[in-house]
Amino acid sequence: MPLNLEKICVEAGVKLTTPRKVILKILEESQDHPSVEELYKRASDVDSSISMATVYRTVSLLHEMDILIRHDFNESFSRYELNDEHHDHLIDIDSGEIVEFHNEKLEALKEKIAHDMGYDLMDHRLELYAKKRK
Amino acid sequence: MPLNLEKICVEAGVKLTTPRKVILKILEESQDHPSVEELYKRASDVDSSISMATVYRTVSLLHEMDILIRHDFNESFSRYELNDEHHDHLIDIDSGEIVEFHNEKLEALKEKIAHDMGYDLMDHRLELYAKKRK
DNA sequence: TTATGTGCAAACCGTTTGCGAATCA
DNA sequence: TGATTCGCAAACGGTTTGCACATAA
């Protein structure tokens, strides 16, 4: 079930402008973790009049709406991905490749740790930096 | 056993200048996760001639020497802490307080996940963002 | 003595913002 | 039509860097 971002925006009362439609479509089709720069490139290929500022504003808006997750994989810029079903990330140190994974034991353990410390877990971030085994 | 940063630096062939001695001492005494700005403040209190640039350069040097860990807790700046014994972090969303914790099960599980994916774990980052339970 | 480190100020670069024009509802 | 969004370019803020001087070894 591919999620319909335009529908979500309309229901949230967000105005559907031309640049936004282009960016939403790109996000729906993206299987990776693009930076704003990369999103801007992809958007420009569709409509060259779209500005960097609009990409930044749209991405911020979607992040606030909880539609996008912002990542900082120890780089000088942010990457974004759709807030689809939850997963964590393994970053291949050598190739830069980002591999998604999900582990139920890990999820349960994170909850338990926070709980045992007297907290309710609201969000978390787990990244494994690794090298492919030879 | 408090670690002797000056000794480590000498052994690594790093020249011990006045600014570096001041910054090393501050780091040894810090129990928190100071930003460069904060380190600069603390260093200025000892020797007001130390510049921001030197703090940045020293911190980068120590980070490359694997003496300091750089953190990015979803802020617009980096925080640093001594690379002492390993622990993860829980960030209190409401107060901003950073609580350290260590969980062996979690450590083992992270290793196992990377291994099962065909990787050797080199480094990782786990942050729990949570609210104090009422 | 000399390679290295320092303070200063300017540059850098990803991101944000003020503004007047364009556009969705 | 009127509130919102847009593109542009300038500003922002944390960090880096070129340079001439200072300093540890």
PDB file of C-alpha atoms (C1' of nucleotides) in Angstrom:
ATOM      1  CA  MET A   1       0.000   0.000   0.000  1.00  0.00           C
ATOM      2  CA  PRO A   2       1.916   3.000  -1.291  1.00  0.00           C
ATOM      3  CA  LEU A   3       1.031   5.994   0.800  1.00  0.00           C
ATOM      4  CA  ASN A   4      -0.710   8.923  -0.853  1.00  0.00           C
ATOM      5  CA  LEU A   5       1.075  12.027   0.314  1.00  0.00           C
ATOM      6  CA  GLU A   6      -1.155  14.423  -1.622  1.00  0.00           C
ATOM      7  CA  LYS A   7      -4.177  12.988   0.141  1.00  0.00           C
ATOM      8  CA  ILE A   8      -2.498  13.305   3.531  1.00  0.00           C
ATOM      9  CA  CYS A   9      -1.640  16.933   2.810  1.00  0.00           C
ATOM     10  CA  VAL A  10      -5.150  17.831   1.645  1.00  0.00           C
ATOM     11  CA  GLU A  11      -6.621  16.250   4.760  1.00  0.00           C
ATOM     12  CA  ALA A  12      -4.163  18.230   6.866  1.00  0.00           C
ATOM     13  CA  GLY A  13      -5.237  21.430   5.145  1.00  0.00           C
ATOM     14  CA  VAL A  14      -1.899  21.929   3.381  1.00  0.00           C
ATOM     15  CA  LYS A  15      -2.158  23.809   0.110  1.00  0.00           C
ATOM     16  CA  LEU A  16      -1.094  21.707  -2.876  1.00  0.00           C
ATOM     17  CA  THR A  17       1.121  23.930  -4.994  1.00  0.00           C
ATOM     18  CA  THR A  18       2.983  22.818  -8.099  1.00  0.00           C
ATOM     19  CA  PRO A  19       6.394  22.575  -6.372  1.00  0.00           C
ATOM     20  CA  ARG A  20       4.899  20.616  -3.492  1.00  0.00           C
ATOM     21  CA  LYS A  21       3.229  18.117  -5.824  1.00  0.00           C
ATOM     22  CA  VAL A  22       6.536  17.525  -7.592  1.00  0.00           C
ATOM     23  CA  ILE A  23       8.433  17.047  -4.330  1.00  0.00           C
ATOM     24  CA  LEU A  24       5.774  14.766  -2.859  1.00  0.00           C
ATOM     25  CA  LYS A  25       5.886  12.545  -5.937  1.00  0.00           C
ATOM     26  CA  ILE A  26       9.661  12.339  -5.782  1.00  0.00           C
ATOM     27  CA  LEU A  27       9.512  11.364  -2.120  1.00  0.00           C
ATOM     28  CA  GLU A  28       6.916   8.684  -2.787  1.00  0.00           C
ATOM     29  CA  GLU A  29       9.138   7.193  -5.469  1.00  0.00           C
ATOM     30  CA  SER A  30      12.406   7.435  -3.533  1.00  0.00           C
ATOM     31  CA  GLN A  31      13.750   4.229  -2.061  1.00  0.00           C
ATOM     32  CA  ASP A  32      16.833   5.879  -0.568  1.00  0.00           C
ATOM     33  CA  HIS A  33      17.750   8.620   1.940  1.00  0.00           C
ATOM     34  CA  PRO A  34      18.183  11.743  -0.203  1.00  0.00           C
ATOM     35  CA  SER A  35      19.699  15.008   0.968  1.00  0.00           C
ATOM     36  CA  VAL A  36      17.988  18.319   0.239  1.00  0.00           C
ATOM     37  CA  GLU A  37      20.567  18.888  -2.484  1.00  0.00           C
ATOM     38  CA  GLU A  38      19.628  15.557  -4.061  1.00  0.00           C
ATOM     39  CA  LEU A  39      15.897  16.251  -3.783  1.00  0.00           C
ATOM     40  CA  TYR A  40      16.488  19.636  -5.383  1.00  0.00           C
ATOM     41  CA  LYS A  41      18.278  17.954  -8.303  1.00  0.00           C
ATOM     42  CA  ARG A  42      15.468  15.455  -8.788  1.00  0.00           C
ATOM     43  CA  ALA A  43      12.846  18.198  -8.549  1.00  0.00           C
ATOM     44  CA  SER A  44      14.735  20.412 -10.998  1.00  0.00           C
ATOM     45  CA  ASP A  45      14.677  17.626 -13.574  1.00  0.00           C
ATOM     46  CA  VAL A  46      10.872  17.758 -13.448  1.00  0.00           C
ATOM     47  CA  ASP A  47      10.448  21.522 -13.110  1.00  0.00           C
ATOM     48  CA  SER A  48      13.575  23.662 -13.300  1.00  0.00           C
ATOM     49  CA  SER A  49      11.839  26.664 -11.757  1.00  0.00           C
ATOM     50  CA  ILE A  50      11.639  25.036  -8.328  1.00  0.00           C
ATOM     51  CA  SER A  51      14.043  26.719  -5.917  1.00  0.00           C
ATOM     52  CA  MET A  52      16.291  25.300  -3.238  1.00  0.00           C
ATOM     53  CA  ALA A  53      14.456  27.434  -0.662  1.00  0.00           C
ATOM     54  CA  THR A  54      11.174  25.746  -1.530  1.00  0.00           C
ATOM     55  CA  VAL A  55      12.696  22.296  -1.184  1.00  0.00           C
ATOM     56  CA  TYR A  56      14.008  23.265   2.248  1.00  0.00           C
ATOM     57  CA  ARG A  57      10.646  24.726   3.267  1.00  0.00           C
ATOM     58  CA  THR A  58       8.702  21.721   1.997  1.00  0.00           C
ATOM     59  CA  VAL A  59      10.992  19.239   3.671  1.00  0.00           C
ATOM     60  CA  SER A  60      10.724  21.150   6.974  1.00  0.00           C
ATOM     61  CA  LEU A  61       6.952  21.216   6.672  1.00  0.00           C
ATOM     62  CA  LEU A  62       6.754  17.477   6.029  1.00  0.00           C
ATOM     63  CA  HIS A  63       9.140  16.822   8.883  1.00  0.00           C
ATOM     64  CA  GLU A  64       6.911  18.784  11.250  1.00  0.00           C
ATOM     65  CA  MET A  65       3.909  16.856   9.951  1.00  0.00           C
ATOM     66  CA  ASP A  66       5.787  13.695  10.886  1.00  0.00           C
ATOM     67  CA  ILE A  67       5.719  12.527   7.269  1.00  0.00           C
ATOM     68  CA  LEU A  68       9.492  12.718   6.907  1.00  0.00           C
ATOM     69  CA  ILE A  69      12.282  11.559   9.189  1.00  0.00           C
ATOM     70  CA  ARG A  70      15.435  13.617   9.270  1.00  0.00           C
ATOM     71  CA  HIS A  71      18.704  11.712   9.525  1.00  0.00           C
ATOM     72  CA  ASP A  72      22.187  12.847  10.359  1.00  0.00           C
ATOM     73  CA  PHE A  73      24.555  10.041   9.471  1.00  0.00           C
ATOM     74  CA  ASN A  74      27.684  11.864  10.639  1.00  0.00           C
ATOM     75  CA  GLU A  75      27.728  13.986   7.507  1.00  0.00           C
ATOM     76  CA  SER A  76      27.716  17.750   7.105  1.00  0.00           C
ATOM     77  CA  PHE A  77      24.127  17.708   5.851  1.00  0.00           C
ATOM     78  CA  SER A  78      20.803  16.027   6.608  1.00  0.00           C
ATOM     79  CA  ARG A  79      19.118  13.208   4.742  1.00  0.00           C
ATOM     80  CA  TYR A  80      15.395  12.517   4.652  1.00  0.00           C
ATOM     81  CA  GLU A  81      13.170   9.499   4.239  1.00  0.00           C
ATOM     82  CA  LEU A  82       9.466   8.780   4.468  1.00  0.00           C
ATOM     83  CA  ASN A  83       8.259   7.908   7.946  1.00  0.00           C
ATOM     84  CA  ASP A  84       6.964   4.571   6.764  1.00  0.00           C
ATOM     85  CA  GLU A  85       7.249   1.464   8.913  1.00  0.00           C
ATOM     86  CA  HIS A  86      10.008   1.763  11.492  1.00  0.00           C
ATOM     87  CA  HIS A  87      13.506   0.478  10.897  1.00  0.00           C
ATOM     88  CA  ASP A  88      17.064   1.195  11.955  1.00  0.00           C
ATOM     89  CA  HIS A  89      20.127   1.743   9.795  1.00  0.00           C
ATOM     90  CA  LEU A  90      23.452   0.091   9.218  1.00  0.00           C
ATOM     91  CA  ILE A  91      25.959   2.301   7.423  1.00  0.00           C
ATOM     92  CA  ASP A  92      28.702   0.579   5.432  1.00  0.00           C
ATOM     93  CA  ILE A  93      31.794   2.586   6.381  1.00  0.00           C
ATOM     94  CA  ASP A  94      33.628   1.657   3.203  1.00  0.00           C
ATOM     95  CA  SER A  95      30.958   2.172   0.561  1.00  0.00           C
ATOM     96  CA  GLY A  96      28.664   4.620   2.332  1.00  0.00           C
ATOM     97  CA  GLU A  97      25.763   2.299   1.555  1.00  0.00           C
ATOM     98  CA  ILE A  98      22.845   2.552   3.973  1.00  0.00           C
ATOM     99  CA  VAL A  99      21.115  -0.730   4.800  1.00  0.00           C
ATOM    100  CA  GLU A 100      17.786  -0.794   6.626  1.00  0.00           C
ATOM    101  CA  PHE A 101      16.928  -3.433   9.172  1.00  0.00           C
ATOM    102  CA  HIS A 102      14.365  -4.214  11.815  1.00  0.00           C
ATOM    103  CA  ASN A 103      14.754  -6.348  14.903  1.00  0.00           C
ATOM    104  CA  GLU A 104      11.916  -6.942  17.316  1.00  0.00           C
ATOM    105  CA  LYS A 105      14.138  -7.939  20.226  1.00  0.00           C
ATOM    106  CA  LEU A 106      15.962  -4.665  19.854  1.00  0.00           C
ATOM    107  CA  GLU A 107      12.736  -2.686  19.799  1.00  0.00           C
ATOM    108  CA  ALA A 108      11.486  -4.362  22.963  1.00  0.00           C
ATOM    109  CA  LEU A 109      14.823  -3.863  24.683  1.00  0.00           C
ATOM    110  CA  LYS A 110      14.901  -0.149  23.924  1.00  0.00           C
ATOM    111  CA  GLU A 111      11.458   0.263  25.419  1.00  0.00           C
ATOM    112  CA  LYS A 112      12.446  -1.713  28.484  1.00  0.00           C
ATOM    113  CA  ILE A 113      15.631   0.245  29.087  1.00  0.00           C
ATOM    114  CA  ALA A 114      13.831   3.572  28.962  1.00  0.00           C
ATOM    115  CA  HIS A 115      11.066   2.215  31.155  1.00  0.00           C
ATOM    116  CA  ASP A 116      13.479   0.844  33.744  1.00  0.00           C
ATOM    117  CA  MET A 117      15.136   4.247  33.913  1.00  0.00           C
ATOM    118  CA  GLY A 118      11.791   5.852  34.706  1.00  0.00           C
ATOM    119  CA  TYR A 119      11.068   7.238  31.261  1.00  0.00           C
ATOM    120  CA  ASP A 120       8.564   6.790  28.462  1.00  0.00           C
ATOM    121  CA  LEU A 121      10.361   6.312  25.163  1.00  0.00           C
ATOM    122  CA  MET A 122       9.205   8.893  22.621  1.00  0.00           C
ATOM    123  CA  ASP A 123      11.760   8.417  19.885  1.00  0.00           C
ATOM    124  CA  HIS A 124      15.132   6.839  19.331  1.00  0.00           C
ATOM    125  CA  ARG A 125      17.965   6.554  16.894  1.00  0.00           C
ATOM    126  CA  LEU A 126      20.155   3.542  16.336  1.00  0.00           C
ATOM    127  CA  GLU A 127      22.872   3.428  13.747  1.00  0.00           C
ATOM    128  CA  LEU A 128      25.417   0.678  13.247  1.00  0.00           C
ATOM    129  CA  TYR A 129      28.613   1.668  11.469  1.00  0.00           C
ATOM    130  CA  ALA A 130      30.164  -1.472  10.044  1.00  0.00           C
ATOM    131  CA  LYS A 131      32.421  -3.089   7.470  1.00  0.00           C
ATOM    132  CA  LYS A 132      31.420  -5.940   5.189  1.00  0.00           C
ATOM    133  CA  ARG A 133      32.916  -9.203   6.430  1.00  0.00           C
ATOM    134  CA  LYS A 134      35.421 -10.706   4.012  1.00  0.00           C
TER     135      LYS A 134
ATOM    136  CA  MET B   1      41.886   5.568  37.396  1.00  0.00           C
ATOM    137  CA  PRO B   2      41.520   9.024  35.937  1.00  0.00           C
ATOM    138  CA  LEU B   3      43.128   9.087  32.534  1.00  0.00           C
ATOM    139  CA  ASN B   4      46.148  11.295  31.956  1.00  0.00           C
ATOM    140  CA  LEU B   5      45.561  13.110  28.701  1.00  0.00           C
ATOM    141  CA  GLU B   6      48.858  14.982  28.791  1.00  0.00           C
ATOM    142  CA  LYS B   7      50.698  11.685  29.005  1.00  0.00           C
ATOM    143  CA  ILE B   8      48.711  10.239  26.124  1.00  0.00           C
ATOM    144  CA  CYS B   9      49.506  13.296  24.013  1.00  0.00           C
ATOM    145  CA  VAL B  10      53.227  13.220  24.774  1.00  0.00           C
ATOM    146  CA  GLU B  11      53.365   9.543  23.898  1.00  0.00           C
ATOM    147  CA  ALA B  12      51.567  10.281  20.647  1.00  0.00           C
ATOM    148  CA  GLY B  13      54.101  12.993  19.844  1.00  0.00           C
ATOM    149  CA  VAL B  14      51.619  15.828  20.217  1.00  0.00           C
ATOM    150  CA  LYS B  15      53.190  19.093  21.308  1.00  0.00           C
ATOM    151  CA  LEU B  16      51.921  20.280  24.688  1.00  0.00           C
ATOM    152  CA  THR B  17      51.182  23.968  24.304  1.00  0.00           C
ATOM    153  CA  THR B  18      49.609  26.181  26.946  1.00  0.00           C
ATOM    154  CA  PRO B  19      46.138  26.224  25.314  1.00  0.00           C
ATOM    155  CA  ARG B  20      46.220  22.457  24.893  1.00  0.00           C
ATOM    156  CA  LYS B  21      47.129  21.874  28.524  1.00  0.00           C
ATOM    157  CA  VAL B  22      44.239  24.053  29.627  1.00  0.00           C
ATOM    158  CA  ILE B  23      41.763  22.307  27.352  1.00  0.00           C
ATOM    159  CA  LEU B  24      42.986  18.833  28.309  1.00  0.00           C
ATOM    160  CA  LYS B  25      42.559  19.627  31.984  1.00  0.00           C
ATOM    161  CA  ILE B  26      39.041  20.926  31.405  1.00  0.00           C
ATOM    162  CA  LEU B  27      38.138  17.768  29.509  1.00  0.00           C
ATOM    163  CA  GLU B  28      39.519  15.537  32.249  1.00  0.00           C
ATOM    164  CA  GLU B  29      37.415  17.370  34.801  1.00  0.00           C
ATOM    165  CA  SER B  30      34.212  17.522  32.742  1.00  0.00           C
ATOM    166  CA  GLN B  31      31.453  15.121  33.682  1.00  0.00           C
ATOM    167  CA  ASP B  32      29.074  16.338  31.001  1.00  0.00           C
ATOM    168  CA  HIS B  33      28.891  16.659  27.193  1.00  0.00           C
ATOM    169  CA  PRO B  34      30.134  20.191  26.496  1.00  0.00           C
ATOM    170  CA  SER B  35      29.849  21.991  23.169  1.00  0.00           C
ATOM    171  CA  VAL B  36      32.847  23.799  21.698  1.00  0.00           C
ATOM    172  CA  GLU B  37      31.243  27.045  22.801  1.00  0.00           C
ATOM    173  CA  GLU B  38      31.045  25.736  26.360  1.00  0.00           C
ATOM    174  CA  LEU B  39      34.629  24.456  26.296  1.00  0.00           C
ATOM    175  CA  TYR B  40      35.719  27.849  25.009  1.00  0.00           C
ATOM    176  CA  LYS B  41      33.966  29.541  27.933  1.00  0.00           C
ATOM    177  CA  ARG B  42      35.594  27.224  30.460  1.00  0.00           C
ATOM    178  CA  ALA B  43      38.993  27.664  28.831  1.00  0.00           C
ATOM    179  CA  SER B  44      38.613  31.458  28.742  1.00  0.00           C
ATOM    180  CA  ASP B  45      38.023  31.485  32.482  1.00  0.00           C
ATOM    181  CA  VAL B  46      41.480  29.948  32.911  1.00  0.00           C
ATOM    182  CA  ASP B  47      43.292  31.824  30.149  1.00  0.00           C
ATOM    183  CA  SER B  48      41.361  34.529  28.325  1.00  0.00           C
ATOM    184  CA  SER B  49      43.819  34.597  25.436  1.00  0.00           C
ATOM    185  CA  ILE B  50      42.746  31.174  24.153  1.00  0.00           C
ATOM    186  CA  SER B  51      40.814  31.531  20.922  1.00  0.00           C
ATOM    187  CA  MET B  52      37.759  29.748  19.621  1.00  0.00           C
ATOM    188  CA  ALA B  53      39.789  28.540  16.634  1.00  0.00           C
ATOM    189  CA  THR B  54      42.234  26.780  18.936  1.00  0.00           C
ATOM    190  CA  VAL B  55      39.435  25.060  20.815  1.00  0.00           C
ATOM    191  CA  TYR B  56      38.023  23.831  17.511  1.00  0.00           C
ATOM    192  CA  ARG B  57      41.443  22.663  16.333  1.00  0.00           C
ATOM    193  CA  THR B  58      42.235  20.919  19.619  1.00  0.00           C
ATOM    194  CA  VAL B  59      38.895  19.188  19.758  1.00  0.00           C
ATOM    195  CA  SER B  60      39.301  17.985  16.160  1.00  0.00           C
ATOM    196  CA  LEU B  61      42.777  16.710  16.930  1.00  0.00           C
ATOM    197  CA  LEU B  62      41.586  14.797  19.980  1.00  0.00           C
ATOM    198  CA  HIS B  63      38.668  13.410  18.039  1.00  0.00           C
ATOM    199  CA  GLU B  64      41.016  12.084  15.370  1.00  0.00           C
ATOM    200  CA  MET B  65      43.195  10.585  18.104  1.00  0.00           C
ATOM    201  CA  ASP B  66      40.096   8.782  19.311  1.00  0.00           C
ATOM    202  CA  ILE B  67      40.342  10.514  22.681  1.00  0.00           C
ATOM    203  CA  LEU B  68      37.083  12.409  22.189  1.00  0.00           C
ATOM    204  CA  ILE B  69      33.687  11.252  20.933  1.00  0.00           C
ATOM    205  CA  ARG B  70      31.651  13.728  18.939  1.00  0.00           C
ATOM    206  CA  HIS B  71      27.902  13.733  19.527  1.00  0.00           C
ATOM    207  CA  ASP B  72      25.079  15.266  17.572  1.00  0.00           C
ATOM    208  CA  PHE B  73      21.992  15.135  19.761  1.00  0.00           C
ATOM    209  CA  ASN B  74      19.696  16.709  17.160  1.00  0.00           C
ATOM    210  CA  GLU B  75      21.065  20.150  17.934  1.00  0.00           C
ATOM    211  CA  SER B  76      22.647  22.708  15.632  1.00  0.00           C
ATOM    212  CA  PHE B  77      26.074  22.081  17.125  1.00  0.00           C
ATOM    213  CA  SER B  78      28.264  19.194  18.292  1.00  0.00           C
ATOM    214  CA  ARG B  79      28.995  18.077  21.822  1.00  0.00           C
ATOM    215  CA  TYR B  80      32.081  16.198  22.961  1.00  0.00           C
ATOM    216  CA  GLU B  81      32.951  13.771  25.695  1.00  0.00           C
ATOM    217  CA  LEU B  82      35.972  11.667  26.632  1.00  0.00           C
ATOM    218  CA  ASN B  83      36.081   8.278  24.967  1.00  0.00           C
ATOM    219  CA  ASP B  84      36.101   6.536  28.321  1.00  0.00           C
ATOM    220  CA  GLU B  85      34.208   3.326  28.910  1.00  0.00           C
ATOM    221  CA  HIS B  86      31.375   2.844  26.439  1.00  0.00           C
ATOM    222  CA  HIS B  87      27.816   3.899  27.175  1.00  0.00           C
ATOM    223  CA  ASP B  88      24.716   5.047  25.338  1.00  0.00           C
ATOM    224  CA  HIS B  89      22.576   8.112  25.948  1.00  0.00           C
ATOM    225  CA  LEU B  90      19.032   8.878  26.929  1.00  0.00           C
ATOM    226  CA  ILE B  91      17.992  12.464  26.226  1.00  0.00           C
ATOM    227  CA  ASP B  92      15.174  13.919  28.325  1.00  0.00           C
ATOM    228  CA  ILE B  93      13.056  15.734  25.740  1.00  0.00           C
ATOM    229  CA  ASP B  94      11.596  18.116  28.306  1.00  0.00           C
ATOM    230  CA  SER B  95      14.677  19.152  30.270  1.00  0.00           C
ATOM    231  CA  GLY B  96      17.419  18.446  27.733  1.00  0.00           C
ATOM    232  CA  GLU B  97      19.210  16.420  30.376  1.00  0.00           C
ATOM    233  CA  ILE B  98      21.494  13.706  29.006  1.00  0.00           C
ATOM    234  CA  VAL B  99      21.575  10.466  30.996  1.00  0.00           C
ATOM    235  CA  GLU B 100      24.202   7.822  30.323  1.00  0.00           C
ATOM    236  CA  PHE B 101      23.450   4.135  30.515  1.00  0.00           C
ATOM    237  CA  HIS B 102      24.969   0.805  29.633  1.00  0.00           C
ATOM    238  CA  ASN B 103      23.196  -2.449  28.869  1.00  0.00           C
ATOM    239  CA  GLU B 104      25.067  -5.630  28.094  1.00  0.00           C
ATOM    240  CA  LYS B 105      22.145  -7.324  26.378  1.00  0.00           C
ATOM    241  CA  LEU B 106      21.914  -4.368  24.038  1.00  0.00           C
ATOM    242  CA  GLU B 107      25.628  -4.462  23.284  1.00  0.00           C
ATOM    243  CA  ALA B 108      25.498  -8.157  22.449  1.00  0.00           C
ATOM    244  CA  LEU B 109      22.397  -7.711  20.312  1.00  0.00           C
ATOM    245  CA  LYS B 110      23.977  -4.920  18.252  1.00  0.00           C
ATOM    246  CA  GLU B 111      26.974  -7.121  17.532  1.00  0.00           C
ATOM    247  CA  LYS B 112      24.748 -10.023  16.590  1.00  0.00           C
ATOM    248  CA  ILE B 113      22.582  -7.965  14.241  1.00  0.00           C
ATOM    249  CA  ALA B 114      25.581  -6.615  12.353  1.00  0.00           C
ATOM    250  CA  HIS B 115      27.110 -10.072  12.235  1.00  0.00           C
ATOM    251  CA  ASP B 116      23.936 -11.693  10.925  1.00  0.00           C
ATOM    252  CA  MET B 117      23.822  -9.087   8.162  1.00  0.00           C
ATOM    253  CA  GLY B 118      27.337 -10.065   7.104  1.00  0.00           C
ATOM    254  CA  TYR B 119      29.144  -7.139   8.700  1.00  0.00           C
ATOM    255  CA  ASP B 120      31.705  -6.489  11.417  1.00  0.00           C
ATOM    256  CA  LEU B 121      30.465  -3.765  13.749  1.00  0.00           C
ATOM    257  CA  MET B 122      33.002  -0.948  13.971  1.00  0.00           C
ATOM    258  CA  ASP B 123      30.989   1.703  15.761  1.00  0.00           C
ATOM    259  CA  HIS B 124      27.427   2.529  16.642  1.00  0.00           C
ATOM    260  CA  ARG B 125      25.213   5.188  18.056  1.00  0.00           C
ATOM    261  CA  LEU B 126      22.111   4.682  20.142  1.00  0.00           C
ATOM    262  CA  GLU B 127      20.092   7.525  21.546  1.00  0.00           C
ATOM    263  CA  LEU B 128      16.786   7.255  23.345  1.00  0.00           C
ATOM    264  CA  TYR B 129      14.625  10.378  23.357  1.00  0.00           C
ATOM    265  CA  ALA B 130      12.213  10.111  26.249  1.00  0.00           C
ATOM    266  CA  LYS B 131       9.989  11.842  28.768  1.00  0.00           C
ATOM    267  CA  LYS B 132      10.116  11.304  32.516  1.00  0.00           C
ATOM    268  CA  ARG B 133       7.227   9.104  33.603  1.00  0.00           C
ATOM    269  CA  LYS B 134       4.817  10.916  35.926  1.00  0.00           C
TER     270      LYS B 134
ATOM    271  C1'  DT C   1      66.552  26.787  15.570  1.00  0.00           C
ATOM    272  C1'  DT C   2      62.610  25.342  13.183  1.00  0.00           C
ATOM    273  C1'  DA C   3      58.613  22.805  12.643  1.00  0.00           C
ATOM    274  C1'  DT C   4      54.327  23.391  14.674  1.00  0.00           C
ATOM    275  C1'  DG C   5      50.679  25.852  16.922  1.00  0.00           C
ATOM    276  C1'  DT C   6      48.224  30.242  17.759  1.00  0.00           C
ATOM    277  C1'  DG C   7      45.016  34.385  17.380  1.00  0.00           C
ATOM    278  C1'  DC C   8      42.628  36.983  14.229  1.00  0.00           C
ATOM    279  C1'  DA C   9      39.497  37.648  10.744  1.00  0.00           C
ATOM    280  C1'  DA C  10      37.666  36.171   6.666  1.00  0.00           C
ATOM    281  C1'  DA C  11      35.769  32.319   4.218  1.00  0.00           C
ATOM    282  C1'  DC C  12      32.874  28.327   4.055  1.00  0.00           C
ATOM    283  C1'  DC C  13      28.552  25.928   3.501  1.00  0.00           C
ATOM    284  C1'  DG C  14      24.252  23.963   4.798  1.00  0.00           C
ATOM    285  C1'  DT C  15      20.215  26.161   6.130  1.00  0.00           C
ATOM    286  C1'  DT C  16      16.926  29.999   7.118  1.00  0.00           C
ATOM    287  C1'  DT C  17      14.537  34.209   6.131  1.00  0.00           C
ATOM    288  C1'  DG C  18      12.713  38.970   4.422  1.00  0.00           C
ATOM    289  C1'  DC C  19      10.634  40.612   0.546  1.00  0.00           C
ATOM    290  C1'  DG C  20       7.752  41.621  -3.333  1.00  0.00           C
ATOM    291  C1'  DA C  21       5.592  38.809  -6.958  1.00  0.00           C
ATOM    292  C1'  DA C  22       2.867  34.676  -8.049  1.00  0.00           C
ATOM    293  C1'  DT C  23      -0.682  31.292  -7.015  1.00  0.00           C
ATOM    294  C1'  DC C  24      -3.899  28.115  -4.865  1.00  0.00           C
ATOM    295  C1'  DA C  25      -8.550  27.707  -2.832  1.00  0.00           C
TER     296       DA C  25
ATOM    297  C1'  DT D   1      -9.885  38.009  -3.747  1.00  0.00           C
ATOM    298  C1'  DG D   2      -7.068  37.185   0.030  1.00  0.00           C
ATOM    299  C1'  DA D   3      -4.162  34.291   2.583  1.00  0.00           C
ATOM    300  C1'  DT D   4      -0.400  31.431   1.485  1.00  0.00           C
ATOM    301  C1'  DT D   5       3.579  30.112  -1.036  1.00  0.00           C
ATOM    302  C1'  DC D   6       7.159  31.100  -4.226  1.00  0.00           C
ATOM    303  C1'  DG D   7      11.888  32.511  -6.115  1.00  0.00           C
ATOM    304  C1'  DC D   8      15.567  35.366  -5.203  1.00  0.00           C
ATOM    305  C1'  DA D   9      19.255  36.841  -2.711  1.00  0.00           C
ATOM    306  C1'  DA D  10      20.944  38.135   1.512  1.00  0.00           C
ATOM    307  C1'  DA D  11      21.613  36.670   6.220  1.00  0.00           C
ATOM    308  C1'  DC D  12      22.659  33.232   9.625  1.00  0.00           C
ATOM    309  C1'  DG D  13      25.600  30.318  12.629  1.00  0.00           C
ATOM    310  C1'  DG D  14      28.591  26.655  13.505  1.00  0.00           C
ATOM    311  C1'  DT D  15      32.907  25.419  11.740  1.00  0.00           C
ATOM    312  C1'  DT D  16      37.180  25.818   8.973  1.00  0.00           C
ATOM    313  C1'  DT D  17      41.169  28.115   7.183  1.00  0.00           C
ATOM    314  C1'  DG D  18      45.009  31.490   5.380  1.00  0.00           C
ATOM    315  C1'  DC D  19      48.233  34.260   7.257  1.00  0.00           C
ATOM    316  C1'  DA D  20      51.799  36.418  10.032  1.00  0.00           C
ATOM    317  C1'  DC D  21      53.439  35.933  14.603  1.00  0.00           C
ATOM    318  C1'  DA D  22      54.515  33.098  18.756  1.00  0.00           C
ATOM    319  C1'  DT D  23      56.285  29.006  20.929  1.00  0.00           C
ATOM    320  C1'  DA D  24      57.543  24.136  22.388  1.00  0.00           C
ATOM    321  C1'  DA D  25      61.124  20.953  21.897  1.00  0.00           C
TER     322       DA D  25
END
